[in-house]
mmCIF file of N, CA, C and O in Angstrom:
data_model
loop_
_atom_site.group_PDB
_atom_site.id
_atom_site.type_symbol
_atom_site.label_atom_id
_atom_site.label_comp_id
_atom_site.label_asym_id
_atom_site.label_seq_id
_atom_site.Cartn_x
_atom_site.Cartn_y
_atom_site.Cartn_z
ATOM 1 N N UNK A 425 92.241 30.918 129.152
ATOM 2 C CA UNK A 425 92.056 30.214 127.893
ATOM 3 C C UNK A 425 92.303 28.728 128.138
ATOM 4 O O UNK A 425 93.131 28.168 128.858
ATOM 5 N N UNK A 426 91.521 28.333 127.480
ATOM 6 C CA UNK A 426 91.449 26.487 127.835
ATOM 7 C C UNK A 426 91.349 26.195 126.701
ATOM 8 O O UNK A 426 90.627 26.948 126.048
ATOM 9 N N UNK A 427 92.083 24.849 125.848
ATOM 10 C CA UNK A 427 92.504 24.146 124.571
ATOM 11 C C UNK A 427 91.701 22.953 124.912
ATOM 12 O O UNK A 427 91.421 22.468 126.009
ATOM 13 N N UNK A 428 91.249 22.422 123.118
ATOM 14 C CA UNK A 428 90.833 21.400 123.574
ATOM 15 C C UNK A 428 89.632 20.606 124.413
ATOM 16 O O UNK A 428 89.777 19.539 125.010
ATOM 17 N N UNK A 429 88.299 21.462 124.301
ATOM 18 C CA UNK A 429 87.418 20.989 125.036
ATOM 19 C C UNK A 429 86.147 20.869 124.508
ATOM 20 O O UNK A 429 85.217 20.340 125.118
ATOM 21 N N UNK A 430 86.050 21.461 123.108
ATOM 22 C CA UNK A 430 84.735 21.168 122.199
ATOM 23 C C UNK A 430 84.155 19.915 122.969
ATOM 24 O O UNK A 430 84.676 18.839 123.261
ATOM 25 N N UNK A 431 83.016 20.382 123.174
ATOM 26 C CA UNK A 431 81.570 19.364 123.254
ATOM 27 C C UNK A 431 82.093 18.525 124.834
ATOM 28 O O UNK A 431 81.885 17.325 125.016
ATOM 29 N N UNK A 432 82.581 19.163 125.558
ATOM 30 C CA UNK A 432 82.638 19.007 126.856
ATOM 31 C C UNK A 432 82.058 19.473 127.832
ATOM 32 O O UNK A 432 82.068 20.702 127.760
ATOM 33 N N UNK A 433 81.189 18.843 129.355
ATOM 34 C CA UNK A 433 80.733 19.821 129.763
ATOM 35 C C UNK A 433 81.610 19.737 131.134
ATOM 36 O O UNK A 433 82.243 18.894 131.769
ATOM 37 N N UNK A 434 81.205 21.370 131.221
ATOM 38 C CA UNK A 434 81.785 21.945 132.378
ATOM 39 C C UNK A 434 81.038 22.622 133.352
ATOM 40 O O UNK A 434 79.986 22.969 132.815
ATOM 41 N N UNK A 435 81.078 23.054 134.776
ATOM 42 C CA UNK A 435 81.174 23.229 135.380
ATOM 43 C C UNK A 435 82.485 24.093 136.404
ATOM 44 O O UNK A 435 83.597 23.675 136.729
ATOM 45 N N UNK A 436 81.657 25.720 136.785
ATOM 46 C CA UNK A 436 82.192 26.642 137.188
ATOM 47 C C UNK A 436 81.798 27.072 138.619
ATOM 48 O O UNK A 436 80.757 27.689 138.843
ATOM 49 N N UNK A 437 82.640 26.732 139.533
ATOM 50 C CA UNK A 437 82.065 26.704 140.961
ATOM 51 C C UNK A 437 82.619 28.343 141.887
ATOM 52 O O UNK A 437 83.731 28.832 141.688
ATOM 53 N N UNK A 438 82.144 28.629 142.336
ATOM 54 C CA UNK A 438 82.910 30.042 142.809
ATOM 55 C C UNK A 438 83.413 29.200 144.179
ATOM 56 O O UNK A 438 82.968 28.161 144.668
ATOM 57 N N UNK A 439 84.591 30.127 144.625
ATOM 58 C CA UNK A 439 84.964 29.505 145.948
ATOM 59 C C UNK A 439 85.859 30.818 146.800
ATOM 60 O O UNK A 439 87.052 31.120 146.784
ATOM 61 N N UNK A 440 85.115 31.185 147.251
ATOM 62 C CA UNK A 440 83.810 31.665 148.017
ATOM 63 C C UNK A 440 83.383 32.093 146.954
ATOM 64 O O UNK A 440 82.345 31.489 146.684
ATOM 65 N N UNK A 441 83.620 32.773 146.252
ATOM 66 C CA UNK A 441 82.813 34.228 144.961
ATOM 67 C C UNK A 441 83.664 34.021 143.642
ATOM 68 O O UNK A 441 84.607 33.233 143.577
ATOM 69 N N UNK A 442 83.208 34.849 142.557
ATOM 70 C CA UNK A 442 83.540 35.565 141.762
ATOM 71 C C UNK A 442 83.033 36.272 141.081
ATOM 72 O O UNK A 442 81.975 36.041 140.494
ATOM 73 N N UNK A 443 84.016 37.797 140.984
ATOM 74 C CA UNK A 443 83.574 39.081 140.359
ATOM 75 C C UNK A 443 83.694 39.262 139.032
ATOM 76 O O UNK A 443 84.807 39.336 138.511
ATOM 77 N N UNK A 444 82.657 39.346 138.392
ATOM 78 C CA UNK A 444 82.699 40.165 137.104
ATOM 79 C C UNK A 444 83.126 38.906 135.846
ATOM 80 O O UNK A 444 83.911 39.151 134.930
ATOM 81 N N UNK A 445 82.636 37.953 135.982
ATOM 82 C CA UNK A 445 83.403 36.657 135.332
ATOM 83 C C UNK A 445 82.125 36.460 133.851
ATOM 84 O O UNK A 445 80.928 36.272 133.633
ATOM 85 N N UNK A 446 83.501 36.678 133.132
ATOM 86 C CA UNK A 446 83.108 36.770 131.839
ATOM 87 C C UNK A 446 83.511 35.251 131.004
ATOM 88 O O UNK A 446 84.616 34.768 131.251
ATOM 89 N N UNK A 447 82.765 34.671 130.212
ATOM 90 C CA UNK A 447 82.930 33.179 129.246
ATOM 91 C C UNK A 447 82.852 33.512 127.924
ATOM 92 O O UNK A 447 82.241 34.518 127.565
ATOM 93 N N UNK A 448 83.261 32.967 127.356
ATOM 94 C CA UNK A 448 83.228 32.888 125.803
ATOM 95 C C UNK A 448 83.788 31.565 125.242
ATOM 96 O O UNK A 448 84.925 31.096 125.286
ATOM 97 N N UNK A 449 82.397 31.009 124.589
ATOM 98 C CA UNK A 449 82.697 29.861 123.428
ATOM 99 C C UNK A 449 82.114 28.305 124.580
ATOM 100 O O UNK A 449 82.282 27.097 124.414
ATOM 101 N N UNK A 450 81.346 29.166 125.806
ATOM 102 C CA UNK A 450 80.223 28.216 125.852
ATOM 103 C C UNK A 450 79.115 28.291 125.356
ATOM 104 O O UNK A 450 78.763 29.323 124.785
ATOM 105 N N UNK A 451 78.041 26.848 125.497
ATOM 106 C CA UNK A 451 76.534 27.034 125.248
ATOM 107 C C UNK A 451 75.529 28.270 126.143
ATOM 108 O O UNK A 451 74.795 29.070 125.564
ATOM 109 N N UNK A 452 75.691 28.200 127.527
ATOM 110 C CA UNK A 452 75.959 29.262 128.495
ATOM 111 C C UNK A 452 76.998 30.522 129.181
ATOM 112 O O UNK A 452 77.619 30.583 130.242
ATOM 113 N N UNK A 453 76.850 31.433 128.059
ATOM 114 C CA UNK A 453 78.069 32.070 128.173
ATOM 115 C C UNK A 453 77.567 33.489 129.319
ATOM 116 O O UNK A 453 76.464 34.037 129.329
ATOM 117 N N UNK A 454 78.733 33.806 130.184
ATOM 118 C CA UNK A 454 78.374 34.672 131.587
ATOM 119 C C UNK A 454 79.087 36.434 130.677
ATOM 120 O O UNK A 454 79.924 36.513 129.778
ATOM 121 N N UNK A 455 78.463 37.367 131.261
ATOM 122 C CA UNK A 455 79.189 38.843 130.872
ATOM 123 C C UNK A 455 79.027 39.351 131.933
ATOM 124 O O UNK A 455 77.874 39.672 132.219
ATOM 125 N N UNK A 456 79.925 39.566 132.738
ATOM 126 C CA UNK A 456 80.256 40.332 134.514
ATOM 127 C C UNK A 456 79.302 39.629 135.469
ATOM 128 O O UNK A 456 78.518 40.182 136.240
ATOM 129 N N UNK A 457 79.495 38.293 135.294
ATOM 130 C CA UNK A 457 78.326 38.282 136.156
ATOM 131 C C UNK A 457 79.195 38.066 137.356
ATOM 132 O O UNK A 457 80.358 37.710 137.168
ATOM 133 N N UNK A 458 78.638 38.290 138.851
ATOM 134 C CA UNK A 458 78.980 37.647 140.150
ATOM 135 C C UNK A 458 78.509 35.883 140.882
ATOM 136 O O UNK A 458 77.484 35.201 140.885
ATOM 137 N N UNK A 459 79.523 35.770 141.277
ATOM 138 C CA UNK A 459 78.746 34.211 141.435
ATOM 139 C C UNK A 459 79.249 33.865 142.668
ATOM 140 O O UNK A 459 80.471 33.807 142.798
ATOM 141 N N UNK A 460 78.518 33.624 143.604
ATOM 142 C CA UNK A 460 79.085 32.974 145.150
ATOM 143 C C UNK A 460 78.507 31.914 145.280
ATOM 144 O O UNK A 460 77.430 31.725 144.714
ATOM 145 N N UNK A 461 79.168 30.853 146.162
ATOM 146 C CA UNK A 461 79.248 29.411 146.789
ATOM 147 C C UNK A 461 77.774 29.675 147.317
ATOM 148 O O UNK A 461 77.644 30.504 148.219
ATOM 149 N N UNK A 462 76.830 29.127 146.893
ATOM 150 C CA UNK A 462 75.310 28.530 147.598
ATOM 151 C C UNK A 462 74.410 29.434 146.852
ATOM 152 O O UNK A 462 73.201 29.232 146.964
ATOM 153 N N UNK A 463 74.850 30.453 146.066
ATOM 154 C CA UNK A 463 74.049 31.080 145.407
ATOM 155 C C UNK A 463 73.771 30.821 143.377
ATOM 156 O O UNK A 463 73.210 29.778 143.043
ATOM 157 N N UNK A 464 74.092 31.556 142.562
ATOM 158 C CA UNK A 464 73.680 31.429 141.517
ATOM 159 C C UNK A 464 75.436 30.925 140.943
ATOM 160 O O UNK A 464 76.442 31.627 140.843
ATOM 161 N N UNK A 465 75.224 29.360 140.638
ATOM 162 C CA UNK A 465 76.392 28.809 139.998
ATOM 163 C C UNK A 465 76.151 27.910 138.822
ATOM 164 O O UNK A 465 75.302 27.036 138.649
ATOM 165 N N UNK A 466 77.319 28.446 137.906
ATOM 166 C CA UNK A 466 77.525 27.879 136.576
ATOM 167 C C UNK A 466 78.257 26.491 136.098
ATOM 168 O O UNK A 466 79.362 26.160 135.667
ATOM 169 N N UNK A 467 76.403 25.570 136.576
ATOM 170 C CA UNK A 467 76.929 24.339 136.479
ATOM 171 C C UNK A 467 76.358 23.303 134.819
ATOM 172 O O UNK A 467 75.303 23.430 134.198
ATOM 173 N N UNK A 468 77.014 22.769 134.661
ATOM 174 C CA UNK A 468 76.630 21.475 133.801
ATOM 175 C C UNK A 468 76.356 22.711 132.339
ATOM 176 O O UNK A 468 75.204 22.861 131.932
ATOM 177 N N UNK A 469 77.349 23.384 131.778
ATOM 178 C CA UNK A 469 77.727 23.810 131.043
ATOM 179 C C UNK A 469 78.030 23.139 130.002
ATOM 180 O O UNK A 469 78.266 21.944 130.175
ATOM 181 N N UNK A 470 78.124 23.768 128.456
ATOM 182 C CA UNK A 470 78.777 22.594 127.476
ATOM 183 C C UNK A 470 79.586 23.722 126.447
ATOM 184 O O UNK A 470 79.060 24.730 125.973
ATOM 185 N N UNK A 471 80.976 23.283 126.238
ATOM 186 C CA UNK A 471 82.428 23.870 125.018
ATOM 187 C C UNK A 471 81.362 24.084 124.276
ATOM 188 O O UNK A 471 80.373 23.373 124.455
ATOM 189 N N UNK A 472 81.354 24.963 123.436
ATOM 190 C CA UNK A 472 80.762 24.758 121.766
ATOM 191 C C UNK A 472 82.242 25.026 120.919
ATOM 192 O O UNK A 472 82.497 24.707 119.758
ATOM 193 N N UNK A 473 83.094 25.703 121.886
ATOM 194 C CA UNK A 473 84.047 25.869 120.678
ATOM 195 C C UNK A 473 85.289 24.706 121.864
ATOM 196 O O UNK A 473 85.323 24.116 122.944
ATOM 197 N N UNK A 474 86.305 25.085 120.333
ATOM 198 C CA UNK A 474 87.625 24.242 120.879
ATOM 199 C C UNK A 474 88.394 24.798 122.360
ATOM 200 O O UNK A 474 88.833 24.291 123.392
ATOM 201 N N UNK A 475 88.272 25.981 121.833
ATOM 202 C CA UNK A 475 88.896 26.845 122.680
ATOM 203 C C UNK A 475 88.193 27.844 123.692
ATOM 204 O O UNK A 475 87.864 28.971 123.321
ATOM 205 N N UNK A 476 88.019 27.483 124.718
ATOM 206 C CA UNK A 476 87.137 28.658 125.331
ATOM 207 C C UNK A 476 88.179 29.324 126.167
ATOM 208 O O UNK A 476 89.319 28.906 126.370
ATOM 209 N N UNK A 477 87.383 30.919 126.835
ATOM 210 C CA UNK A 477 88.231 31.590 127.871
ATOM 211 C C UNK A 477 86.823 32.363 128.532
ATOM 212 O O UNK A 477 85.769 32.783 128.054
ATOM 213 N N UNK A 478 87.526 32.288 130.113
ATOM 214 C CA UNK A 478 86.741 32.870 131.443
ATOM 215 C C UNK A 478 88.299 33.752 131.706
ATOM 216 O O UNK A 478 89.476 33.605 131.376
ATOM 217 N N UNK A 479 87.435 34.780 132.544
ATOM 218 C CA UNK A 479 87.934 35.987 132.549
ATOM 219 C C UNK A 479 87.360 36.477 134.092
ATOM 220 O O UNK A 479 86.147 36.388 134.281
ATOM 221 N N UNK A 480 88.071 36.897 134.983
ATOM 222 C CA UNK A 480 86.807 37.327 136.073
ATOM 223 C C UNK A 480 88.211 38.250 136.784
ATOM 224 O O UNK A 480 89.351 37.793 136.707
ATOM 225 N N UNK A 481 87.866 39.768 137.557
ATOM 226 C CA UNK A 481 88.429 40.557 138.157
ATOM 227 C C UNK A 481 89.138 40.301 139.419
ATOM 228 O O UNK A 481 90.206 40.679 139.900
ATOM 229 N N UNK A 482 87.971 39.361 139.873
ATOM 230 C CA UNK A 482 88.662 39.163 141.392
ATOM 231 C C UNK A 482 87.571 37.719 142.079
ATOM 232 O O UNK A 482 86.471 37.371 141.651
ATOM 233 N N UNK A 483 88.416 37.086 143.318
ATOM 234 C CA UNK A 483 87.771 35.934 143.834
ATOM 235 C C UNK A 483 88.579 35.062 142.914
ATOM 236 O O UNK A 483 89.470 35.324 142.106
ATOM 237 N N UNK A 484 87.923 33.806 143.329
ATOM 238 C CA UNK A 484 88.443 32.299 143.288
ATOM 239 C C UNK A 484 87.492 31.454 142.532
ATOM 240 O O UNK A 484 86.336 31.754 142.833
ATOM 241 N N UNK A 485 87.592 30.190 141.368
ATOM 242 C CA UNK A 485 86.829 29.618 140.877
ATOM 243 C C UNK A 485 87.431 28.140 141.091
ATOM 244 O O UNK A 485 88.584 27.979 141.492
ATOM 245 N N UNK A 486 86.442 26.926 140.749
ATOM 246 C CA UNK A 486 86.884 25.986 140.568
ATOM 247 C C UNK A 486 86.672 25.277 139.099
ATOM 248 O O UNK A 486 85.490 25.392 138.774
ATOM 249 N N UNK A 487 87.149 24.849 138.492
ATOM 250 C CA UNK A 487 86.740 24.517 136.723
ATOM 251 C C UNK A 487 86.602 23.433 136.824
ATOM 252 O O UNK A 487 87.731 23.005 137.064
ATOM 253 N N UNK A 488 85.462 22.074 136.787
ATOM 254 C CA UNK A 488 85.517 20.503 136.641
ATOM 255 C C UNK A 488 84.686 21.052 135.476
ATOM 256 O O UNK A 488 83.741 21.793 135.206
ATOM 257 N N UNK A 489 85.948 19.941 134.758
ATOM 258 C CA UNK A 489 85.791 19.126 133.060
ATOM 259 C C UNK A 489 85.023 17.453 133.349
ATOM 260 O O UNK A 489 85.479 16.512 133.999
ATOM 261 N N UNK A 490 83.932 17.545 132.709
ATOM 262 C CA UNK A 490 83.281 16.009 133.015
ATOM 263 C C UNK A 490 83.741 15.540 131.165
ATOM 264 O O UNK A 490 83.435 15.967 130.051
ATOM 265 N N UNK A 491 84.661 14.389 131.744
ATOM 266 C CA UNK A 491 85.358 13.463 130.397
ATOM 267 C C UNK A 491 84.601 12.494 129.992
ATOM 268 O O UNK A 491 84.965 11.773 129.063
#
């Protein structure tokens, strides 16, 4: 859960991977999806809400907030 980010965009980098990574309360929102480094990544994203939350089972992500 992340506070505070309405109408921000973001960017979700896997590092190496991630399993099963779920979003809610972006413009681009993910449901289990898998995501690895050079393959299909969730970039230049935008908050619609205040509050969003990512969720993922397993692996590593990186989160850049562009201010």
């Amino acid at each position: 859960e992340l506070d505070g980010v309405q109408d921000q965009t973001l960017s979700i980098l896997p590092f190496p991977e991630v399993n099963n990574i779920t979003t809610t309360g972006l413009e681009y929102e993910l449901t289990d999806a898998h995501l690895e480094l050079g393959g299909s990544v969730s970039l230049r994203n935008k908050a619609k809400a205040d509050t969003i939350h990512i969720s993922f089972s397993s692996g590593c992500a990186l989160l850049c907030i562009s201010h």
